[in-house]
Coordinates of C-alpha atoms in Angstrom, one line a residue:
M11 CA 34.3 35.9 262.3
S12 CA 30.7 36.7 262.1
S13 CA 28.6 39.7 261.3
Q14 CA 25.6 41.1 263.0
G15 CA 22.1 40.5 261.7
K16 CA 20.4 37.4 260.5
G17 CA 18.0 38.5 257.9
P18 CA 17.0 37.0 254.5
N19 CA 20.4 38.2 253.1
H20 CA 22.4 36.3 255.7
V21 CA 24.6 33.5 254.4
I22 CA 26.9 30.9 256.1
L23 CA 30.2 29.8 254.7
Y24 CA 31.5 26.6 256.1
V25 CA 35.3 26.4 255.8
R26 CA 38.1 23.9 256.8
A27 CA 39.3 24.2 260.3
G28 CA 42.9 24.6 261.2
W29 CA 45.4 22.4 263.0
D30 CA 43.5 22.4 266.3
G31 CA 40.2 21.5 264.7
E32 CA 38.6 24.8 265.7
G33 CA 40.5 27.8 264.3
Y34 CA 40.5 29.1 260.8
G35 CA 42.4 26.8 258.5
A36 CA 44.4 27.5 255.3
C37 CA 42.3 26.2 252.5
P38 CA 42.8 28.6 249.5
F39 CA 39.3 27.8 248.2
S40 CA 37.8 28.7 251.6
Q41 CA 39.7 32.0 251.6
R42 CA 38.5 32.7 248.1
F43 CA 34.9 32.8 249.2
Y44 CA 35.6 34.4 252.6
M45 CA 37.1 37.3 250.5
V46 CA 34.0 37.4 248.2
L47 CA 31.6 37.5 251.2
D48 CA 33.6 40.2 252.9
L49 CA 33.6 42.4 249.8
K50 CA 29.8 41.8 249.3
A51 CA 29.2 42.6 252.9
K52 CA 31.1 45.9 252.6
G53 CA 28.6 46.8 249.8
A54 CA 25.8 45.9 252.2
A55 CA 24.6 43.1 249.9
L56 CA 24.7 40.5 252.7
T57 CA 25.7 39.5 256.1
Y58 CA 27.6 36.4 256.8
D59 CA 29.0 33.9 259.3
I60 CA 32.2 31.9 258.9
I61 CA 31.9 28.5 260.6
T62 CA 35.0 26.2 260.8
V63 CA 34.5 22.5 260.3
N64 CA 36.9 19.8 261.7
T65 CA 37.1 17.4 258.7
A66 CA 38.2 14.6 261.0
R67 CA 35.0 15.0 263.1
P68 CA 32.4 17.1 261.2
P69 CA 29.4 17.9 263.4
P70 CA 26.3 15.8 262.7
E71 CA 24.3 18.8 261.6
F72 CA 26.9 19.6 258.9
R73 CA 27.0 16.0 257.7
K74 CA 23.3 16.1 257.1
F75 CA 23.7 18.5 254.2
A76 CA 27.3 18.4 253.0
N77 CA 30.4 16.2 252.6
T78 CA 32.9 18.7 251.3
L79 CA 34.3 22.2 251.9
P80 CA 33.9 25.0 251.4
V81 CA 30.1 25.1 251.5
L82 CA 27.7 28.0 251.2
K83 CA 24.4 27.9 252.9
H84 CA 21.7 30.5 252.3
G85 CA 18.4 29.7 253.9
D86 CA 17.6 26.2 252.7
E87 CA 20.0 26.5 249.7
V88 CA 23.2 24.5 250.1
I89 CA 25.9 24.9 247.4
M90 CA 29.1 22.8 247.4
D91 CA 30.7 23.2 244.0
T92 CA 33.1 26.2 244.0
E93 CA 32.0 27.5 240.6
E94 CA 28.4 27.1 241.6
I95 CA 29.0 29.1 244.8
Q96 CA 30.5 31.9 242.7
K97 CA 27.5 31.9 240.3
Y98 CA 25.0 31.8 243.2
L99 CA 26.6 34.8 244.9
D100 CA 26.8 36.7 241.6
T101 CA 23.1 36.0 240.9
H102 CA 21.6 36.6 244.3
F103 CA 23.9 39.3 245.6
P104 CA 25.0 41.1 242.4
Q105 CA 26.4 44.3 244.1
P106 CA 29.2 45.0 244.3
D107 CA 29.7 43.3 241.0
L108 CA 32.9 41.2 241.3
R109 CA 32.6 39.6 237.8
Y110 CA 35.3 40.1 235.2
T111 CA 35.5 39.9 231.4
N112 CA 39.3 40.1 231.0
K113 CA 40.3 36.9 229.3
N114 CA 44.0 37.8 229.2
A115 CA 44.0 38.2 233.0
H116 CA 42.3 34.8 233.4
T117 CA 44.7 33.1 231.0
A118 CA 47.8 34.6 232.7
C119 CA 47.0 32.9 236.0
V120 CA 45.0 29.8 235.1
D121 CA 47.8 27.3 235.5
V122 CA 49.9 28.8 238.3
F123 CA 48.4 26.7 241.1
S124 CA 48.5 23.4 239.3
K125 CA 52.2 23.8 238.6
F126 CA 52.8 24.8 242.2
S127 CA 50.9 21.6 243.3
F128 CA 53.2 19.5 241.0
F129 CA 56.2 21.1 242.6
I130 CA 55.2 20.9 246.2
K131 CA 54.0 17.3 245.8
N132 CA 57.2 16.2 244.0
V133 CA 55.6 15.5 240.7
S134 CA 58.0 18.1 239.3
H135 CA 61.4 17.9 240.8
T136 CA 62.4 21.4 239.8
P137 CA 60.6 24.7 240.0
D138 CA 60.9 25.4 236.3
L139 CA 57.3 24.9 235.4
L140 CA 56.1 27.0 238.3
L141 CA 58.6 29.7 237.4
K142 CA 57.3 29.7 233.8
E143 CA 53.7 30.3 235.0
L144 CA 54.8 33.0 237.5
S145 CA 56.8 34.7 234.8
M146 CA 53.7 34.7 232.5
L147 CA 51.6 36.3 235.3
N148 CA 54.4 38.8 236.0
S149 CA 54.5 39.7 232.3
Y150 CA 50.7 40.3 232.2
L151 CA 50.8 42.4 235.4
S152 CA 53.8 44.4 233.9
S153 CA 51.5 45.4 231.0
S154 CA 48.9 46.9 233.3
D155 CA 48.9 50.1 235.4
H156 CA 46.1 48.7 237.6
K157 CA 46.5 47.6 241.3
F158 CA 44.8 44.2 240.6
L159 CA 44.3 41.8 237.8
C160 CA 41.3 43.5 236.1
G161 CA 41.4 47.0 237.5
D162 CA 41.9 49.0 240.7
E163 CA 39.3 47.0 242.7
L164 CA 39.3 43.4 243.6
T165 CA 37.3 41.0 241.4
S166 CA 36.3 37.4 241.9
L167 CA 39.5 36.5 239.9
D168 CA 41.7 38.2 242.5
C169 CA 39.8 36.4 245.2
N170 CA 40.6 33.1 243.5
V171 CA 44.2 33.8 242.6
L172 CA 45.6 35.8 245.7
P173 CA 45.0 33.0 248.3
K174 CA 46.8 30.6 245.9
L175 CA 49.7 33.0 245.5
Q176 CA 50.1 33.2 249.2
H177 CA 50.2 29.4 249.5
I178 CA 52.8 29.4 246.7
R179 CA 54.9 32.0 248.6
V180 CA 54.8 30.4 252.0
A181 CA 54.7 26.7 251.2
S182 CA 57.4 26.8 248.5
K183 CA 59.7 28.6 250.9
A184 CA 59.0 26.1 253.8
F185 CA 59.2 22.9 251.8
K186 CA 61.5 23.7 248.9
D187 CA 63.5 26.8 249.9
F188 CA 62.0 28.4 246.9
D189 CA 61.3 32.2 246.8
I190 CA 59.3 34.0 244.2
P191 CA 62.1 35.9 242.4
S192 CA 62.4 39.5 243.4
S193 CA 62.9 40.2 239.7
F194 CA 59.2 39.6 239.2
T195 CA 58.5 43.2 240.3
A196 CA 55.0 43.4 238.9
L197 CA 53.9 40.2 240.7
W198 CA 55.4 41.5 243.9
R199 CA 53.6 44.8 243.5
Y200 CA 50.4 42.9 243.0
L201 CA 51.0 41.0 246.2
G202 CA 51.8 44.2 248.0
N203 CA 48.5 45.8 246.9
A204 CA 46.8 42.7 248.3
Y205 CA 48.7 43.0 251.6
N206 CA 47.5 46.6 251.9
N207 CA 43.9 45.5 251.3
D208 CA 42.0 44.9 254.6
T209 CA 39.8 42.1 253.1
F210 CA 42.8 40.1 252.1
R211 CA 44.5 40.7 255.4
K212 CA 41.4 39.8 257.4
T213 CA 40.9 36.5 255.5
C214 CA 44.6 35.4 255.2
P215 CA 45.6 32.3 257.2
S216 CA 48.9 32.3 259.1
D217 CA 52.1 30.9 257.7
Q218 CA 51.9 28.1 260.2
E219 CA 48.4 27.1 259.0
I220 CA 49.5 27.1 255.4
V221 CA 52.5 24.9 256.2
H222 CA 50.3 22.6 258.2
H223 CA 47.8 22.4 255.3
W224 CA 50.5 21.1 253.0
S225 CA 52.2 18.9 255.7
E226 CA 48.9 16.9 255.8
K227 CA 49.3 15.8 252.2
K228 CA 51.1 12.5 251.9
E229 CA 53.0 13.5 248.7
T230 CA 54.7 16.4 250.5
T231 CA 58.2 15.9 251.7
P232 CA 58.2 16.2 255.6
L233 CA 59.8 19.3 257.0
P234 CA 63.2 18.9 258.6
E235 CA 63.2 19.3 262.4
A236 CA 64.5 22.8 262.5
K237 CA 61.7 23.9 260.1
Q238 CA 59.1 22.0 262.1
K239 CA 60.1 24.1 265.1
F240 CA 60.0 27.3 263.1
Y241 CA 56.6 26.6 261.7
T242 CA 55.2 25.1 264.9
V243 CA 51.5 25.9 265.2
E244 CA 51.9 26.4 269.0
A245 CA 53.9 29.6 268.3
S246 CA 52.3 33.0 267.8
P247 CA 50.8 33.2 264.3
R248 CA 53.1 34.7 261.7
F249 CA 52.0 36.3 258.5
S250 CA 54.2 36.9 255.4
L251 CA 52.6 40.2 254.4
T252 CA 55.6 42.2 253.2
V253 CA 57.3 42.4 249.9
P254 CA 61.1 42.5 249.1
T255 CA 62.7 45.8 250.1
E256 CA 63.9 46.4 246.5
I257 CA 60.2 46.4 245.3
N258 CA 59.3 49.3 247.6
G259 CA 59.9 52.7 246.1
H260 CA 59.2 51.5 242.6

Protein backbone atom coordinates (compact mmCIF):
# COMPACT_ATOMS: atom_id res chain seq x y z
CA MET A 1 0.00 0.00 0.00
CA SER A 2 2.86 2.38 -0.48
CA SER A 3 4.20 4.45 -3.28
CA GLN A 4 7.75 4.88 -4.40
CA GLY A 5 9.76 7.98 -3.57
CA LYS A 6 10.22 9.72 -0.23
CA GLY A 7 10.71 13.38 -1.11
CA PRO A 8 9.37 16.57 0.51
CA ASN A 9 5.93 15.80 -0.96
CA HIS A 10 5.75 12.40 0.73
CA VAL A 11 3.00 11.93 3.32
CA ILE A 12 2.01 9.08 5.63
CA LEU A 13 -1.58 8.20 6.47
CA TYR A 14 -2.02 6.10 9.59
CA VAL A 15 -5.25 4.12 9.45
CA ARG A 16 -7.07 1.62 11.65
CA ALA A 17 -5.90 -1.95 11.18
CA GLY A 18 -8.34 -4.76 10.49
CA TRP A 19 -9.42 -7.82 12.45
CA ASP A 20 -5.90 -9.34 12.54
CA GLY A 21 -4.27 -6.15 13.81
CA GLU A 22 -2.18 -5.85 10.66
CA GLY A 23 -4.30 -5.66 7.49
CA TYR A 24 -6.30 -2.72 6.21
CA GLY A 25 -9.40 -2.14 8.34
CA ALA A 26 -12.80 -0.70 7.55
CA CYS A 27 -12.84 2.76 9.07
CA PRO A 28 -14.81 4.99 6.64
CA PHE A 29 -12.81 8.04 7.74
CA SER A 30 -9.57 6.24 6.92
CA GLN A 31 -10.88 5.28 3.48
CA ARG A 32 -11.92 8.90 2.92
CA PHE A 33 -8.34 10.13 3.10
CA TYR A 34 -6.89 7.07 1.41
CA MET A 35 -9.06 8.05 -1.57
CA VAL A 36 -7.98 11.70 -1.37
CA LEU A 37 -4.30 10.73 -1.27
CA ASP A 38 -4.68 8.33 -4.17
CA LEU A 39 -6.35 11.01 -6.30
CA LYS A 40 -3.68 13.56 -5.36
CA ALA A 41 -0.94 11.02 -6.16
CA LYS A 42 -2.47 10.40 -9.60
CA GLY A 43 -2.06 14.11 -10.22
CA ALA A 44 1.60 13.81 -9.15
CA ALA A 45 1.03 16.19 -6.23
CA LEU A 46 2.41 13.78 -3.65
CA THR A 47 3.54 10.28 -2.83
CA TYR A 48 2.18 8.42 0.16
CA ASP A 49 2.36 5.44 2.45
CA ILE A 50 -0.58 3.83 4.21
CA ILE A 51 0.40 2.42 7.61
CA THR A 52 -2.09 0.34 9.58
CA VAL A 53 -2.21 0.72 13.36
CA ASN A 54 -3.54 -1.90 15.78
CA THR A 55 -5.58 0.24 18.19
CA ALA A 56 -5.27 -2.40 20.92
CA ARG A 57 -1.46 -2.27 20.73
CA PRO A 58 -0.36 0.90 18.92
CA PRO A 59 3.40 0.97 18.33
CA PRO A 60 5.36 3.25 20.70
CA GLU A 61 6.54 5.53 17.88
CA PHE A 62 2.91 6.16 16.90
CA ARG A 63 1.85 6.87 20.50
CA LYS A 64 4.52 9.57 20.70
CA PHE A 65 2.62 11.85 18.33
CA ALA A 66 -0.99 10.64 18.07
CA ASN A 67 -3.83 9.05 20.00
CA THR A 68 -6.53 8.76 17.36
CA LEU A 69 -7.03 7.61 13.76
CA PRO A 70 -6.78 8.46 10.95
CA VAL A 71 -3.65 10.62 11.25
CA LEU A 72 -1.78 12.45 8.51
CA LYS A 73 1.97 13.00 8.90
CA HIS A 74 3.92 15.24 6.53
CA GLY A 75 7.49 15.79 7.65
CA ASP A 76 7.17 17.06 11.22
CA GLU A 77 3.53 18.06 10.76
CA VAL A 78 0.97 15.76 12.41
CA ILE A 79 -2.74 16.36 11.77
CA MET A 80 -5.41 14.35 13.60
CA ASP A 81 -8.71 16.20 13.11
CA THR A 82 -10.47 15.02 9.95
CA GLU A 83 -11.49 18.46 8.72
CA GLU A 84 -7.99 19.78 9.44
CA ILE A 85 -6.52 16.90 7.41
CA GLN A 86 -8.71 17.90 4.47
CA LYS A 87 -7.72 21.58 4.78
CA TYR A 88 -4.03 20.69 5.05
CA LEU A 89 -4.12 18.57 1.90
CA ASP A 90 -6.11 21.21 -0.02
CA THR A 91 -3.61 23.90 1.03
CA HIS A 92 -0.31 22.07 0.61
CA PHE A 93 -1.24 19.86 -2.36
CA PRO A 94 -3.85 21.92 -4.23
CA GLN A 95 -3.77 19.94 -7.48
CA PRO A 96 -5.85 18.13 -8.49
CA ASP A 97 -8.39 20.41 -6.84
CA LEU A 98 -10.90 18.19 -5.00
CA ARG A 99 -12.76 21.05 -3.33
CA TYR A 100 -16.45 21.62 -4.10
CA THR A 101 -18.88 24.51 -3.80
CA ASN A 102 -22.18 22.70 -4.41
CA LYS A 103 -24.19 23.29 -1.23
CA ASN A 104 -27.13 21.24 -2.50
CA ALA A 105 -24.90 18.20 -2.90
CA HIS A 106 -23.54 18.68 0.61
CA THR A 107 -27.03 19.06 2.11
CA ALA A 108 -28.32 15.98 0.30
CA CYS A 109 -25.92 13.65 2.08
CA VAL A 110 -24.97 15.40 5.32
CA ASP A 111 -27.21 13.31 7.63
CA VAL A 112 -27.17 9.91 5.93
CA PHE A 113 -24.42 8.37 8.04
CA SER A 114 -25.78 9.58 11.38
CA LYS A 115 -29.19 8.03 10.63
CA PHE A 116 -27.47 4.79 9.62
CA SER A 117 -25.54 4.84 12.91
CA PHE A 118 -28.80 5.24 14.82
CA PHE A 119 -30.23 2.27 12.95
CA ILE A 120 -27.26 -0.07 13.24
CA LYS A 121 -26.77 0.75 16.96
CA ASN A 122 -30.48 0.24 17.71
CA VAL A 123 -31.19 3.85 18.62
CA SER A 124 -33.77 3.72 15.81
CA HIS A 125 -35.70 0.46 15.69
CA THR A 126 -36.89 0.91 12.11
CA PRO A 127 -35.01 2.02 8.97
CA ASP A 128 -37.46 4.87 8.36
CA LEU A 129 -35.08 7.73 9.19
CA LEU A 130 -32.30 6.14 7.13
CA LEU A 131 -34.66 5.58 4.22
CA LYS A 132 -35.72 9.24 4.35
CA GLU A 133 -32.08 10.38 4.07
CA LEU A 134 -31.27 7.89 1.31
CA SER A 135 -34.37 9.06 -0.56
CA MET A 136 -33.20 12.69 -0.30
CA LEU A 137 -29.80 11.72 -1.68
CA ASN A 138 -31.44 9.71 -4.46
CA SER A 139 -33.65 12.70 -5.35
CA TYR A 140 -30.65 15.00 -5.56
CA LEU A 141 -28.75 12.51 -7.74
CA SER A 142 -31.84 12.12 -9.95
CA SER A 143 -31.68 15.82 -10.72
CA SER A 144 -28.10 15.57 -12.00
CA ASP A 145 -26.62 14.09 -15.18
CA HIS A 146 -23.19 13.81 -13.58
CA LYS A 147 -21.42 10.61 -12.52
CA PHE A 148 -20.63 11.90 -9.05
CA LEU A 149 -22.07 14.36 -6.54
CA CYS A 150 -20.57 17.56 -7.99
CA GLY A 151 -19.53 16.59 -11.50
CA ASP A 152 -18.00 13.79 -13.53
CA GLU A 153 -14.85 13.61 -11.40
CA LEU A 154 -14.55 12.64 -7.76
CA THR A 155 -14.35 15.48 -5.23
CA SER A 156 -13.55 15.45 -1.53
CA LEU A 157 -17.32 15.20 -0.91
CA ASP A 158 -17.45 11.88 -2.76
CA CYS A 159 -14.41 10.68 -0.82
CA ASN A 160 -16.34 11.42 2.36
CA VAL A 161 -19.71 9.99 1.32
CA LEU A 162 -18.90 6.88 -0.74
CA PRO A 163 -17.10 4.95 2.03
CA LYS A 164 -20.06 5.65 4.31
CA LEU A 165 -22.54 4.44 1.70
CA GLN A 166 -20.55 1.23 1.37
CA HIS A 167 -20.80 0.71 5.13
CA ILE A 168 -24.53 1.41 4.94
CA ARG A 169 -24.90 -1.14 2.16
CA VAL A 170 -22.87 -3.95 3.72
CA ALA A 171 -23.55 -3.52 7.44
CA SER A 172 -27.29 -2.87 7.09
CA LYS A 173 -27.62 -6.09 5.11
CA ALA A 174 -25.55 -8.08 7.61
CA PHE A 175 -27.05 -6.84 10.86
CA LYS A 176 -30.56 -5.74 9.86
CA ASP A 177 -31.41 -7.61 6.61
CA PHE A 178 -31.92 -4.16 5.10
CA ASP A 179 -31.11 -3.45 1.46
CA ILE A 180 -30.88 -0.05 -0.17
CA PRO A 181 -34.08 -0.15 -2.26
CA SER A 182 -33.48 -0.94 -5.92
CA SER A 183 -36.06 1.78 -6.68
CA PHE A 184 -33.37 4.32 -5.70
CA THR A 185 -31.95 4.03 -9.19
CA ALA A 186 -29.95 7.28 -9.14
CA LEU A 187 -28.26 6.29 -5.88
CA TRP A 188 -27.38 2.87 -7.28
CA ARG A 189 -26.01 4.47 -10.45
CA TYR A 190 -23.84 6.67 -8.26
CA LEU A 191 -22.56 3.60 -6.41
CA GLY A 192 -22.01 1.85 -9.75
CA ASN A 193 -19.87 4.74 -10.95
CA ALA A 194 -17.83 4.44 -7.76
CA TYR A 195 -17.44 0.68 -8.25
CA ASN A 196 -16.05 1.38 -11.72
CA ASN A 197 -13.52 3.86 -10.32
CA ASP A 198 -10.11 2.36 -9.59
CA THR A 199 -9.42 4.68 -6.63
CA PHE A 200 -12.59 3.57 -4.89
CA ARG A 201 -11.95 -0.10 -5.62
CA LYS A 202 -8.34 0.13 -4.45
CA THR A 203 -9.30 1.72 -1.12
CA CYS A 204 -12.50 -0.24 -0.39
CA PRO A 205 -12.35 -2.64 2.59
CA SER A 206 -13.81 -6.12 2.32
CA ASP A 207 -17.36 -6.90 3.41
CA GLN A 208 -15.93 -8.99 6.24
CA GLU A 209 -13.86 -6.07 7.54
CA ILE A 210 -16.90 -3.76 7.43
CA VAL A 211 -18.98 -6.29 9.38
CA HIS A 212 -16.12 -6.78 11.87
CA HIS A 213 -15.86 -3.01 12.30
CA TRP A 214 -19.50 -2.79 13.41
CA SER A 215 -19.40 -6.04 15.40
CA GLU A 216 -16.82 -4.37 17.64
CA LYS A 217 -19.32 -1.74 18.78
CA LYS A 218 -21.19 -2.72 21.95
CA GLU A 219 -24.50 -1.21 20.76
CA THR A 220 -24.63 -3.46 17.67
CA THR A 221 -26.78 -6.58 17.90
CA PRO A 222 -24.53 -9.67 17.58
CA LEU A 223 -24.80 -11.58 14.33
CA PRO A 224 -26.57 -14.96 14.41
CA GLU A 225 -24.28 -17.96 14.01
CA ALA A 226 -25.06 -18.53 10.33
CA LYS A 227 -24.13 -14.94 9.49
CA GLN A 228 -21.03 -15.12 11.65
CA LYS A 229 -19.89 -17.99 9.44
CA PHE A 230 -20.83 -16.15 6.25
CA TYR A 231 -18.88 -13.05 7.27
CA THR A 232 -15.99 -14.88 8.90
CA VAL A 233 -12.77 -12.98 8.45
CA GLU A 234 -10.89 -16.21 7.82
CA ALA A 235 -12.67 -16.66 4.47
CA SER A 236 -11.38 -15.12 1.25
CA PRO A 237 -12.21 -11.39 1.20
CA ARG A 238 -15.51 -10.57 -0.48
CA PHE A 239 -16.44 -7.18 -1.90
CA SER A 240 -19.97 -5.98 -2.69
CA LEU A 241 -19.11 -4.00 -5.81
CA THR A 242 -22.08 -4.72 -8.06
CA VAL A 243 -25.44 -3.01 -8.46
CA PRO A 244 -28.90 -4.64 -8.81
CA THR A 245 -29.36 -6.11 -12.27
CA GLU A 246 -32.39 -3.91 -12.98
CA ILE A 247 -30.18 -0.81 -12.66
CA ASN A 248 -27.86 -1.96 -15.41
CA GLY A 249 -28.98 -0.89 -18.82
CA HIS A 250 -30.62 2.30 -17.57
